Amino acid sequence: MNALLTRALLPVVLLASSLAAHAAGPAQPAPQAECIALGGNRDIRPSSTEREVLLRDGDVHYRVHLQRRCLGAAASASYTFFTRSTPEQICGNARTLLRTDSNHCRVTRIEPIDPATFKRLAQQGH
């Protein structure tokens, strides 16, 4: 009788767990790192938009997203990141400022990218 009860309840348990997973919604991507430490060998390049810049720090590549359109970001001769109390870090969530020749803009997100994507986006930005 116990085996009969188990066979009868198994489909109900599976259906309930499936419905619970579906109700929770689609899986969310893992959160991005909030801050990254900067090394001494870095290269900052314009992107094809004024809403991001590209950063190579050693062998690691990033797309740095800005809070809003940053006039001059695509044509600046110099880029400097400034994070209060942590000068050798870049942080998302609008804690870091990107200073260009003519403007300053807040960083919202730092997205790791592969070297090929960095190269492609950098070529589009020039």
XYZ file of C-alpha atoms in Angstrom:
126
model
C 0.000 0.000 0.000
C 2.907 2.343 0.757
C 4.318 1.856 -2.774
C 0.882 2.580 -4.266
C 0.598 5.802 -2.279
C 4.132 6.856 -3.347
C 3.335 6.241 -7.037
C 0.134 8.246 -6.746
C 1.780 11.217 -4.990
C 4.939 11.436 -7.107
C 3.242 13.169 -10.077
C 1.606 15.664 -7.700
C 4.933 16.486 -6.033
C 6.674 16.896 -9.411
C 3.887 19.134 -10.711
C 3.962 21.284 -7.565
C 7.744 21.764 -7.776
C 7.507 22.610 -11.471
C 4.799 25.199 -10.804
C 6.830 26.726 -7.969
C 9.886 27.075 -10.214
C 7.785 28.635 -12.980
C 6.145 31.074 -10.554
C 9.564 32.231 -9.373
C 10.190 33.507 -12.903
C 13.175 33.079 -15.196
C 16.579 32.661 -13.663
C 18.321 35.998 -13.171
C 21.918 36.403 -14.332
C 24.582 36.481 -11.677
C 25.164 40.032 -10.417
C 28.149 41.898 -11.806
C 31.041 42.667 -9.525
C 30.295 45.956 -7.804
C 33.929 47.132 -7.830
C 37.113 46.100 -9.588
C 40.655 46.914 -8.494
C 42.764 48.604 -11.141
C 46.275 47.560 -12.016
C 49.016 49.772 -13.389
C 48.719 48.576 -17.004
C 45.398 49.845 -18.295
C 43.981 51.180 -21.521
C 40.704 53.132 -21.770
C 39.109 53.489 -25.177
C 35.971 55.142 -26.486
C 33.111 52.970 -27.616
C 30.799 53.679 -30.530
C 28.336 55.320 -28.132
C 28.653 58.004 -25.500
C 27.037 55.669 -22.946
C 30.065 53.457 -22.371
C 33.841 53.226 -22.563
C 36.082 50.204 -22.919
C 38.692 49.310 -20.336
C 41.604 46.892 -20.581
C 43.274 46.315 -17.237
C 46.212 43.974 -17.759
C 44.756 40.947 -19.546
C 41.171 41.584 -18.391
C 38.702 43.524 -20.547
C 35.564 45.431 -19.564
C 32.716 47.432 -20.996
C 32.062 50.282 -18.535
C 28.445 51.429 -18.738
C 27.612 55.040 -17.908
C 24.503 56.369 -16.215
C 23.478 58.475 -19.191
C 24.893 59.785 -22.427
C 28.263 61.354 -21.619
C 28.947 64.081 -24.155
C 32.549 63.986 -25.243
C 33.200 60.437 -24.042
C 33.560 59.109 -27.575
C 36.147 61.742 -28.572
C 38.072 62.506 -25.386
C 41.874 62.483 -25.377
C 42.015 61.473 -21.719
C 39.913 59.398 -19.345
C 40.235 59.236 -15.578
C 38.153 57.213 -13.144
C 37.550 58.702 -9.715
C 36.079 56.739 -6.803
C 35.961 58.535 -3.462
C 38.036 56.788 -0.748
C 39.127 53.975 -3.116
C 41.227 55.646 -5.843
C 42.506 52.429 -7.387
C 39.042 50.935 -7.931
C 36.157 51.412 -10.317
C 32.719 50.803 -8.846
C 29.284 50.557 -10.419
C 26.055 51.825 -8.893
C 27.057 55.448 -9.657
C 29.906 55.432 -7.091
C 32.643 56.130 -9.663
C 32.962 59.148 -11.944
C 34.536 58.974 -15.386
C 36.244 62.273 -16.140
C 36.831 63.149 -19.779
C 38.344 66.288 -21.361
C 35.010 68.090 -21.221
C 32.657 66.172 -18.951
C 32.199 63.783 -16.063
C 29.764 60.883 -15.951
C 28.746 58.264 -13.408
C 29.558 54.571 -13.898
C 26.529 52.306 -13.462
C 27.900 48.888 -14.347
C 31.159 47.147 -15.186
C 30.736 44.240 -17.603
C 33.574 41.769 -18.222
C 34.039 41.057 -21.930
C 36.409 38.890 -23.916
C 39.414 40.337 -25.806
C 37.774 39.827 -29.216
C 34.686 41.811 -28.171
C 36.934 44.558 -26.754
C 38.834 44.773 -30.044
C 35.655 44.819 -32.140
C 33.996 47.521 -30.009
C 37.181 49.607 -29.908
C 37.410 49.524 -33.717
C 33.773 50.626 -33.977
C 34.502 53.537 -31.632
C 37.122 55.081 -33.916
